[in-house]
Coordinates of C-alpha atoms and ligand atoms in Angstrom, one line a residue:
Chain A
M1 CA 0.0 0.0 0.0
N2 CA 2.5 2.6 1.2
N3 CA 5.4 1.4 -0.9
P4 CA 7.1 4.7 -1.7
L5 CA 8.0 3.6 -5.2
A6 CA 4.4 2.7 -6.0
V7 CA 3.2 6.1 -4.6
I8 CA 5.8 7.9 -6.8
G9 CA 4.8 5.8 -9.8
R10 CA 1.1 6.5 -9.3
F11 CA 1.7 10.2 -8.9
F12 CA 3.9 10.2 -12.0
L13 CA 1.3 8.3 -14.1
A14 CA -1.5 10.6 -12.9
F15 CA 0.7 13.6 -13.8
L16 CA 1.4 12.3 -17.3
A17 CA -2.3 11.6 -17.9
T18 CA -3.3 15.1 -16.8
F19 CA -0.5 16.6 -18.9
G20 CA -1.7 14.6 -21.9
R21 CA -5.3 15.6 -21.5
L22 CA -4.3 19.3 -21.0
S23 CA -2.1 19.2 -24.1
I24 CA -4.9 17.8 -26.2
F25 CA -7.3 20.4 -24.8
T26 CA -4.8 23.2 -25.5
G27 CA -4.3 22.0 -29.1
K28 CA -8.0 21.8 -29.8
S29 CA -8.5 25.3 -28.3
V30 CA -5.6 26.9 -30.2
S31 CA -6.6 25.3 -33.5
A32 CA -10.2 26.5 -33.0
I33 CA -8.9 30.1 -32.8
V34 CA -7.8 30.0 -36.4
M35 CA -10.8 28.1 -37.8
P36 CA -13.9 30.1 -38.7
P37 CA -16.4 31.0 -37.5
F38 CA -15.0 33.5 -35.0
Y39 CA -17.7 34.8 -32.6
W40 CA -16.9 38.5 -32.4
R41 CA -19.9 39.4 -30.3
L42 CA -19.1 36.7 -27.7
C43 CA -15.5 37.8 -27.6
L44 CA -16.4 41.5 -27.0
Q45 CA -18.9 40.3 -24.3
Q46 CA -16.1 38.4 -22.6
M47 CA -13.7 41.3 -22.8
M48 CA -16.3 43.3 -20.9
T49 CA -16.8 40.6 -18.2
I50 CA -13.1 39.8 -17.9
G51 CA -11.6 43.2 -18.4
Y52 CA -13.9 46.0 -17.5
Y53 CA -15.4 44.3 -14.4
S54 CA -12.0 43.4 -13.1
L55 CA -10.8 47.1 -13.1
P56 CA -11.8 47.9 -9.5
V57 CA -10.0 44.8 -8.1
V58 CA -6.9 45.3 -10.2
G59 CA -6.9 49.0 -9.6
M60 CA -7.1 48.7 -5.8
T61 CA -4.4 46.1 -5.7
A62 CA -2.1 48.3 -7.8
L63 CA -2.8 51.5 -5.8
F64 CA -1.9 50.0 -2.5
T65 CA 1.0 47.9 -3.8
G66 CA 2.6 51.0 -5.3
A67 CA 2.0 52.9 -2.0
V68 CA 3.5 50.2 0.2
L69 CA 6.4 49.7 -2.2
A70 CA 7.4 53.4 -1.9
L71 CA 7.3 53.1 1.9
Q72 CA 9.4 49.9 2.1
I73 CA 11.9 51.0 -0.5
Y74 CA 12.4 54.3 1.3
L75 CA 13.1 52.4 4.6
G76 CA 15.5 50.0 2.9
S77 CA 17.4 52.5 0.8
A78 CA 17.7 54.9 3.7
R79 CA 20.1 52.5 5.3
F80 CA 22.7 53.3 2.6
G81 CA 21.6 56.8 1.9
A82 CA 19.9 56.1 -1.4
E83 CA 16.4 57.4 -0.7
S84 CA 16.3 59.2 -4.0
A85 CA 16.1 55.9 -5.8
V86 CA 12.5 55.3 -4.6
P87 CA 10.7 56.5 -7.8
N88 CA 13.1 54.4 -10.0
I89 CA 12.7 51.2 -8.0
V90 CA 8.9 51.6 -7.6
V91 CA 8.4 51.9 -11.4
V92 CA 10.7 49.1 -12.3
G93 CA 9.3 46.8 -9.6
L94 CA 5.8 47.5 -10.7
T95 CA 6.1 47.3 -14.4
R96 CA 8.4 44.3 -14.5
E97 CA 7.1 42.2 -11.7
L98 CA 4.4 43.3 -9.3
G99 CA 1.9 44.8 -11.8
P100 CA 1.6 41.7 -13.9
V101 CA 2.0 39.1 -11.2
L102 CA -0.5 40.6 -8.7
A103 CA -3.0 41.4 -11.4
G104 CA -2.6 37.9 -12.7
L105 CA -3.2 36.4 -9.2
M106 CA -6.3 38.6 -8.7
L107 CA -7.6 37.7 -12.1
G108 CA -6.9 34.0 -11.5
G109 CA -9.2 34.1 -8.5
R110 CA -11.9 36.2 -10.1
V111 CA -11.9 35.3 -13.8
G112 CA -10.6 31.7 -13.5
A113 CA -13.2 30.8 -11.0
A114 CA -16.0 32.5 -12.9
I115 CA -15.1 30.7 -16.2
A116 CA -14.8 27.3 -14.5
A117 CA -18.1 27.7 -12.6
E118 CA -20.0 28.8 -15.7
L119 CA -18.6 26.2 -18.1
G120 CA -18.8 23.5 -15.4
T121 CA -22.5 24.2 -14.8
M122 CA -23.0 24.1 -18.6
K123 CA -21.3 20.7 -18.6
V124 CA -23.3 19.1 -15.8
T125 CA -26.6 20.4 -17.1
E126 CA -26.0 19.0 -20.6
Q127 CA -25.7 22.4 -22.2
L128 CA -22.4 21.4 -23.8
D129 CA -24.1 18.4 -25.3
A130 CA -26.9 20.6 -26.5
L131 CA -24.4 22.9 -28.2
I132 CA -22.9 20.0 -30.1
T133 CA -26.3 18.6 -31.2
L134 CA -27.1 22.1 -32.5
Q135 CA -23.9 21.8 -34.7
T136 CA -21.9 24.3 -32.7
N137 CA -18.4 23.5 -31.7
P138 CA -18.0 24.3 -28.0
F139 CA -14.3 25.1 -28.4
R140 CA -15.1 27.8 -30.9
Y141 CA -18.3 29.0 -29.2
L142 CA -17.1 29.0 -25.6
V143 CA -13.3 28.5 -25.2
V144 CA -12.0 30.7 -28.0
P145 CA -13.8 33.9 -27.0
R146 CA -12.6 33.5 -23.4
L147 CA -9.0 32.7 -24.4
V148 CA -8.8 35.6 -26.8
A149 CA -10.6 38.1 -24.5
A150 CA -8.4 37.2 -21.5
T151 CA -5.2 37.3 -23.6
I152 CA -6.0 40.7 -25.0
T153 CA -7.5 42.4 -21.9
T154 CA -5.0 41.3 -19.2
P155 CA -2.2 43.4 -20.7
I156 CA -4.5 46.3 -20.9
L157 CA -5.5 45.8 -17.3
V158 CA -1.8 45.5 -16.3
L159 CA -1.0 48.7 -18.2
I160 CA -3.7 50.5 -16.2
A161 CA -2.4 48.8 -13.0
D162 CA 1.1 50.1 -13.8
I163 CA -0.1 53.6 -14.0
I164 CA -2.3 53.4 -10.9
G165 CA 0.6 51.7 -9.0
V166 CA 3.1 54.4 -9.9
M167 CA 0.5 56.9 -8.8
G168 CA 0.2 55.1 -5.5
G169 CA 3.9 55.4 -5.0
Y170 CA 3.9 59.0 -6.1
L171 CA 1.2 59.9 -3.6
V172 CA 3.1 58.4 -0.7
G173 CA 6.4 59.9 -2.0
I174 CA 4.9 63.4 -2.1
H175 CA 2.8 63.4 1.0
R176 CA 4.5 61.0 3.3
L177 CA 8.2 60.9 2.3
G178 CA 8.7 64.6 1.3
F179 CA 9.6 64.1 -2.3
N180 CA 9.3 67.0 -4.8
S181 CA 6.5 66.3 -7.2
T182 CA 8.4 67.2 -10.4
V183 CA 11.5 65.4 -9.3
Y184 CA 9.6 62.3 -8.5
L185 CA 7.9 62.2 -11.8
K186 CA 11.1 63.0 -13.7
N187 CA 13.0 60.3 -12.0
T188 CA 10.2 57.8 -12.7
F189 CA 10.1 58.5 -16.5
D190 CA 13.8 59.0 -17.0
F191 CA 14.6 55.7 -15.5
M192 CA 11.9 53.6 -16.9
E193 CA 12.7 51.7 -20.1
T194 CA 10.4 50.4 -22.8
M195 CA 11.6 46.9 -22.1
D196 CA 10.4 47.1 -18.4
V197 CA 6.8 47.8 -19.5
A198 CA 7.0 45.5 -22.6
S199 CA 8.2 42.5 -20.6
G200 CA 5.4 43.1 -18.1
L201 CA 2.8 43.2 -20.8
V202 CA 4.1 40.0 -22.4
K203 CA 3.8 38.4 -19.0
A204 CA 0.3 39.7 -18.7
A205 CA -0.8 38.2 -22.0
V206 CA 0.7 34.8 -21.0
F207 CA -1.1 35.0 -17.6
G208 CA -4.4 35.9 -19.2
F209 CA -4.1 33.0 -21.6
L210 CA -3.3 30.6 -18.7
I211 CA -6.2 31.8 -16.5
A212 CA -8.8 31.4 -19.3
L213 CA -7.3 28.0 -20.3
M214 CA -7.4 26.6 -16.8
G215 CA -11.0 27.9 -16.3
C216 CA -12.1 26.3 -19.5
Y217 CA -10.3 23.1 -19.0
H218 CA -11.5 22.4 -15.5
G219 CA -15.0 23.6 -16.4
F220 CA -15.2 21.2 -19.4
N221 CA -14.0 18.3 -17.3
S222 CA -16.2 18.8 -14.3
K223 CA -18.6 16.0 -13.5
G224 CA -21.2 15.1 -10.9
G225 CA -23.5 18.0 -10.1
A226 CA -22.9 21.0 -7.9
Q227 CA -20.1 19.4 -6.0
G228 CA -18.2 18.6 -9.2
V229 CA -18.6 22.2 -10.3
G230 CA -17.2 23.4 -6.9
R231 CA -14.2 21.2 -7.3
A232 CA -13.6 22.3 -10.8
T233 CA -13.7 26.0 -9.7
T234 CA -11.2 25.3 -6.9
D235 CA -8.9 23.4 -9.3
A236 CA -9.1 26.1 -11.9
V237 CA -8.0 28.8 -9.4
V238 CA -5.2 26.8 -7.8
S239 CA -3.8 25.5 -11.0
S240 CA -3.9 28.9 -12.7
L241 CA -2.1 30.6 -9.7
I242 CA 0.6 28.0 -9.7
L243 CA 1.0 28.2 -13.5
I244 CA 1.2 32.0 -13.3
L245 CA 4.1 31.8 -10.9
I246 CA 5.9 29.2 -12.9
A247 CA 5.4 31.0 -16.2
N248 CA 6.5 34.2 -14.5
Y249 CA 9.9 32.8 -13.9
F250 CA 10.4 31.5 -17.4
V251 CA 9.2 34.7 -19.1
T252 CA 11.5 36.7 -16.8
E253 CA 14.3 34.4 -17.7
A254 CA 13.6 34.9 -21.4
F255 CA 13.8 38.7 -21.0
F256 CA 16.7 38.6 -18.5
S257 CA 19.6 39.2 -20.8
Q258 CA 17.8 42.0 -22.7
Chain B
M1 CA -35.0 1.6 -51.5
T2 CA -38.1 2.7 -49.5
D3 CA -37.5 0.2 -46.7
T4 CA -34.1 1.5 -45.5
P5 CA -34.7 2.2 -41.8
R6 CA -34.4 5.9 -40.9
L7 CA -32.3 4.9 -37.9
E8 CA -30.8 1.5 -37.1
L9 CA -28.6 0.4 -34.2
I10 CA -26.7 -2.8 -34.9
D11 CA -25.0 -4.7 -32.1
V12 CA -24.0 -1.6 -30.2
H13 CA -21.7 -2.0 -27.2
K14 CA -20.6 0.6 -24.7
S15 CA -18.7 0.2 -21.4
F16 CA -17.3 2.6 -18.9
G17 CA -14.2 1.0 -17.5
T18 CA -15.4 -2.4 -16.4
K19 CA -19.1 -1.4 -16.3
V20 CA -20.9 -2.7 -19.3
V21 CA -23.8 -0.4 -20.1
L22 CA -24.8 -1.4 -23.7
D23 CA -24.2 -5.0 -24.6
G24 CA -25.2 -5.7 -28.1
L25 CA -28.1 -3.4 -28.6
N26 CA -30.2 -3.8 -31.7
L27 CA -33.0 -1.3 -32.6
S28 CA -34.5 -0.2 -35.9
L29 CA -36.9 2.7 -36.6
A30 CA -38.8 3.0 -39.9
K31 CA -39.4 6.4 -41.5
G32 CA -42.1 8.3 -39.6
E33 CA -42.3 5.8 -36.8
S34 CA -42.4 6.7 -33.1
V35 CA -40.6 4.3 -30.8
V36 CA -40.5 4.6 -27.1
V37 CA -37.7 2.8 -25.2
I38 CA -38.6 2.0 -21.6
G39 CA -36.4 0.7 -18.9
G40 CA -35.4 1.3 -15.3
S41 CA -33.1 4.1 -14.2
G42 CA -29.5 3.7 -14.9
T43 CA -30.0 1.0 -17.6
G44 CA -28.2 3.1 -20.2
K45 CA -31.1 4.7 -22.0
S46 CA -29.4 8.1 -22.1
V47 CA -26.1 6.5 -23.1
M48 CA -27.9 4.9 -26.0
L49 CA -29.1 8.4 -27.2
K50 CA -25.7 9.9 -26.7
C51 CA -24.1 7.2 -28.8
I52 CA -26.6 8.0 -31.6
L53 CA -25.9 11.7 -31.4
G54 CA -22.2 11.1 -31.4
L55 CA -21.7 12.5 -27.9
L56 CA -20.3 9.2 -26.9
Q57 CA -18.3 6.8 -29.0
P58 CA -19.6 3.2 -29.0
D59 CA -17.0 0.5 -28.4
Q60 CA -18.4 -1.7 -31.1
G61 CA -21.3 -1.8 -33.5
Q62 CA -23.0 0.3 -36.1
I63 CA -25.4 3.2 -36.0
R64 CA -26.9 3.8 -39.4
I65 CA -28.8 6.9 -40.3
D66 CA -30.7 6.5 -43.6
G67 CA -28.4 3.5 -44.2
E68 CA -25.1 5.4 -43.5
D69 CA -22.9 4.2 -40.7
T70 CA -22.2 7.3 -38.6
V71 CA -20.1 5.9 -35.8
D72 CA -16.8 7.2 -37.1
L73 CA -18.0 10.5 -38.5
R74 CA -16.2 13.6 -37.2
G75 CA -16.1 17.3 -37.9
A76 CA -18.1 18.5 -40.9
A77 CA -19.5 15.0 -41.7
R78 CA -20.8 14.7 -38.2
E79 CA -22.4 18.1 -38.4
R80 CA -24.1 17.2 -41.6
V81 CA -25.7 14.2 -39.8
L82 CA -26.6 16.3 -36.8
T83 CA -28.7 18.6 -39.0
K84 CA -31.1 15.7 -39.3
F85 CA -31.5 15.5 -35.5
G86 CA -33.5 17.4 -32.9
M87 CA -33.1 16.6 -29.2
L88 CA -35.0 17.4 -26.1
F89 CA -32.6 16.8 -23.2
Q90 CA -33.7 15.3 -19.9
S91 CA -33.0 18.6 -18.1
A92 CA -34.0 20.7 -21.1
A93 CA -30.4 22.0 -21.2
L94 CA -31.4 25.5 -22.1
F95 CA -28.6 28.0 -22.5
D96 CA -28.8 30.3 -19.4
S97 CA -26.9 33.1 -21.1
L98 CA -29.5 33.5 -23.9
T99 CA -33.2 34.5 -24.0
V100 CA -36.0 32.0 -24.6
W101 CA -36.3 32.9 -28.3
E102 CA -32.5 32.8 -28.8
N103 CA -32.5 29.3 -27.4
V104 CA -35.2 28.2 -29.8
A105 CA -33.5 29.9 -32.7
F106 CA -30.0 28.6 -31.8
G107 CA -29.9 25.8 -34.4
L108 CA -31.2 28.1 -37.1
I109 CA -28.7 30.9 -36.4
E110 CA -25.6 29.1 -35.4
G111 CA -26.2 25.7 -37.2
A112 CA -27.9 26.8 -40.4
G113 CA -26.5 30.4 -40.5
M114 CA -29.9 32.1 -40.8
E115 CA -30.4 35.9 -40.2
R116 CA -31.5 36.8 -36.7
E117 CA -34.7 38.5 -37.8
Q118 CA -35.9 35.6 -39.8
A119 CA -34.8 33.1 -37.1
R120 CA -36.7 35.1 -34.5
A121 CA -39.9 34.9 -36.5
I122 CA -39.6 31.1 -36.8
A123 CA -38.8 30.8 -33.1
I124 CA -41.9 32.8 -32.1
D125 CA -43.9 30.5 -34.4
K126 CA -42.4 27.4 -32.8
L127 CA -43.0 28.8 -29.3
S128 CA -46.7 29.3 -30.2
K129 CA -46.9 25.6 -31.2
V130 CA -45.9 24.7 -27.7
G131 CA -48.4 27.1 -26.2
M132 CA -46.0 30.0 -25.3
G133 CA -46.9 33.5 -26.3
E134 CA -44.6 36.1 -27.9
D135 CA -44.4 37.9 -24.5
M136 CA -42.2 35.0 -23.3
A137 CA -39.7 35.4 -26.1
E138 CA -37.4 37.7 -24.3
A139 CA -37.6 35.9 -20.9
D140 CA -34.6 34.4 -19.2
P141 CA -34.8 30.6 -19.2
A142 CA -33.4 30.4 -15.6
G143 CA -36.7 31.9 -14.3
L144 CA -39.0 29.3 -15.9
S145 CA -40.7 26.4 -14.3
G146 CA -39.8 22.8 -15.2
G147 CA -42.8 22.4 -17.5
M148 CA -42.0 25.7 -19.2
R149 CA -38.4 24.8 -19.7
K150 CA -39.4 21.5 -21.3
R151 CA -41.7 23.4 -23.7
V152 CA -38.9 25.7 -24.7
G153 CA -36.6 22.7 -25.1
L154 CA -39.3 21.1 -27.3
A155 CA -39.6 24.2 -29.4
R156 CA -35.8 24.2 -29.8
A157 CA -35.8 20.5 -30.8
I158 CA -38.4 21.1 -33.6
A159 CA -37.2 24.5 -34.7
T160 CA -35.0 23.2 -37.6
E161 CA -37.7 20.8 -38.6
P162 CA -35.4 17.7 -38.3
D163 CA -36.1 14.3 -39.7
I164 CA -35.4 12.5 -36.4
I165 CA -36.3 13.8 -33.0
F166 CA -35.1 12.4 -29.7
F167 CA -36.8 12.9 -26.4
D168 CA -35.0 12.0 -23.2
E169 CA -37.5 11.4 -20.4
P170 CA -39.8 14.3 -21.6
T171 CA -42.2 14.0 -18.6
T172 CA -39.9 13.0 -15.8
G173 CA -40.1 15.5 -12.9
L174 CA -43.4 17.1 -14.1
D175 CA -46.8 16.8 -12.5
P176 CA -49.2 14.4 -14.3
I177 CA -51.2 17.2 -15.9
M178 CA -48.1 19.0 -17.3
G179 CA -46.8 15.6 -18.3
D180 CA -49.9 15.0 -20.4
V181 CA -49.6 18.5 -21.9
I182 CA -46.0 17.7 -23.0
N183 CA -47.0 14.3 -24.4
N184 CA -49.8 15.8 -26.5
L185 CA -47.5 18.6 -27.7
I186 CA -45.0 16.0 -28.7
T187 CA -47.5 14.0 -30.7
E188 CA -48.9 17.1 -32.4
C189 CA -45.5 18.5 -33.3
V190 CA -44.4 15.2 -34.6
Q191 CA -47.5 14.7 -36.8
D192 CA -47.0 18.2 -38.2
L193 CA -43.4 17.5 -39.2
G194 CA -43.9 13.8 -40.1
A195 CA -40.7 13.2 -38.2
T196 CA -39.3 9.9 -36.9
T197 CA -39.0 9.9 -33.1
L198 CA -37.2 8.0 -30.5
T199 CA -38.3 8.7 -26.9
I200 CA -36.9 7.4 -23.7
S201 CA -39.2 7.1 -20.8
H202 CA -40.1 5.1 -17.7
D203 CA -43.5 6.7 -17.7
M204 CA -46.1 4.2 -19.2
S205 CA -48.8 6.8 -19.9
S206 CA -46.3 8.8 -21.8
A207 CA -45.3 5.7 -23.8
R208 CA -49.0 4.9 -24.6
T209 CA -49.6 8.4 -25.9
I210 CA -46.5 8.8 -28.0
A211 CA -45.6 5.4 -29.2
D212 CA -46.3 3.4 -32.3
R213 CA -43.9 0.8 -31.0
V214 CA -42.4 0.1 -27.6
A215 CA -39.0 -1.5 -26.8
M216 CA -37.7 -2.5 -23.5
L217 CA -34.0 -2.0 -22.6
Y218 CA -32.6 -4.3 -20.0
N219 CA -29.1 -5.5 -19.3
G220 CA -27.8 -3.6 -22.2
K221 CA -30.1 -5.2 -24.8
I222 CA -33.6 -4.7 -26.2
I223 CA -35.3 -7.7 -24.5
W224 CA -38.8 -7.0 -26.0
A225 CA -40.2 -4.8 -28.8
G226 CA -43.7 -4.7 -30.1
A227 CA -46.6 -2.5 -31.1
V228 CA -47.9 -0.4 -28.3
D229 CA -51.3 -2.2 -28.2
Q230 CA -49.5 -5.6 -27.7
I231 CA -47.8 -4.4 -24.6
D232 CA -50.6 -5.4 -22.2
D233 CA -50.9 -9.0 -23.3
C234 CA -47.2 -9.7 -24.0
D235 CA -45.8 -12.7 -22.2
N236 CA -42.5 -11.1 -21.2
A237 CA -42.3 -11.2 -17.4
F238 CA -40.0 -8.1 -17.3
V239 CA -42.3 -6.0 -19.4
D240 CA -45.3 -7.2 -17.5
Q241 CA -43.7 -6.2 -14.2
F242 CA -42.5 -2.9 -15.5
I243 CA -45.8 -1.7 -17.0
H244 CA -47.7 -2.7 -13.8
G245 CA -45.0 -1.3 -11.5
R246 CA -45.1 -4.4 -9.3
E247 CA -42.5 -5.1 -6.7
E248 CA -42.7 -8.9 -7.4
G249 CA -41.2 -10.2 -10.5
P250 CA -37.9 -11.0 -12.3
F251 CA -36.5 -7.5 -11.6
A252 CA -36.9 -7.9 -7.8
L253 CA -34.0 -10.4 -7.8
E254 CA -31.5 -7.8 -8.9
V255 CA -32.5 -4.8 -6.9
T256 CA -29.5 -3.6 -5.0
Ligands
ADP301 N1 -19.9 9.6 -19.1 C1 -20.1 8.5 -18.3 N2 -19.0 8.0 -17.7 C2 -19.1 6.9 -16.8 N3 -20.3 6.3 -16.6 C3 -21.4 6.8 -17.2 C4 -21.3 7.9 -18.1 N4 -22.6 8.1 -18.6 C5 -23.4 7.2 -18.0 N5 -22.7 6.4 -17.2 C6 -23.2 5.2 -16.5 O1 -24.0 4.5 -17.4 C7 -25.1 4.0 -16.7 C8 -26.4 4.3 -17.5 O2 -26.6 5.7 -17.5 P1 -27.8 6.4 -18.2 O3 -27.8 6.0 -19.6 O4 -27.7 7.8 -17.9 O5 -29.1 5.8 -17.5 P2 -30.6 6.0 -17.8 O6 -31.1 4.8 -18.4 O7 -31.3 6.3 -16.5 O8 -30.7 7.2 -18.7 C9 -25.2 4.6 -15.3 O9 -24.8 3.6 -14.4 C10 -24.1 5.6 -15.4 O10 -23.5 5.7 -14.2
MG302 MG1 -31.3 9.2 -18.5

């Protein structure tokens, strides 16, 4: 029973099976993107639900992250008399790392869960079967609009988050840390490079894709009534958060030498 | 050939893991015929329908539609066969994100590529056939009662005027009066269209109203099939027990 080799073997087999299923699902989804018809109306609708309605959550996260970053960096850099670096470090930290990652994590919770719950309910109430019998491919009708919408809107959200985050740092810098407004802004924009923002936006696109993919995958594979939908939702959130952190490392690595 | 069956299942097998659900099922429906398949819960009636629709892949056997074996059809070929079908799901399976009329018109708009205006007019017409007025067209399906949902599902199943319509337990979960209403709607709609129908039920009054022929599914096979008026004096002990709902009989031995 508890033979460690058997446990490892079972775990490995389960991992391979899941990996295989997920690869097939991803392949079907991506090939459905390029095959007509493309449902523009559904895609725009998803951009609204995923993007627009996530603005408050992402905005609040960014505002307070920028603010606390300014405080912490001020304390840290004061130890070697480098307080003036606050604006520079805030903007780099936000655009390269904290903006996309925190927005990704918030969206993983909000959007990943919503997609998995909706598609999971459709699955267990036979709505997916009904779609197929009405000659509509569920990948094209349900998965593609969500994947495309999430991949496009997450970078836009992150760009907004970057701006709000810098503003949060700026407000703390001016009112709490005694920076001069013009100097703070000048330091921010002089120091920031296109690559900082660009790498953050590439990350955001990858995270958006992963969130929607996990939501759709777990939704489509949910079974057994309300409980199954609940489990699918949890799985979608947990797996998208972990994948975001893993992908974050690899995208950072890819941009590292540039 | 006028005697090619509209739908024919030949030696269909389907298992889930070690659990054998369909075990050499044979069934044939002539054009315009209405067959009701009866059988206890969990005997594989829905699985049989899902195999015909291509939602599940049989392990073995043929499913012929107008003489063409459809088991291995995929993609565009599968969609071509699906245009011949209408289906009323057990839970109605209405799309929550769409209005009532959009549900009814779904096959016309997405499947057949019809303009929305034209499809809406047809949907309203089909809704009136199931006794629902135009005022319900913009309603949200989530707010409807079970009987209403079944009616919308029925309207959706007949909207594209298919050759073959499947009904999965159309009256289960409804009160007897609403059940009767649905049964009558089904017979009317089917007569209008001249469609072939395959209905699944464990409701004998439903079977008597809808069926030309009744078949009994048991242990993955059709163990009895005959005209609906033969059912009362058939000598099959299973059928006899089922239609009279008796506790005593061959089934009792296997109740778990
Ligand atoms: N997708 C599936 N995976 C595994 N088992 C299934 C699946 N669909 C149905 N079954 C099993 O097949 C049997 C028959 O189910 P079903 O056809 O739904 O019964 P019913 O005759 O009540 O419609 C049940 O025991 C069910 O558990
Ligand atoms: Mg069933």
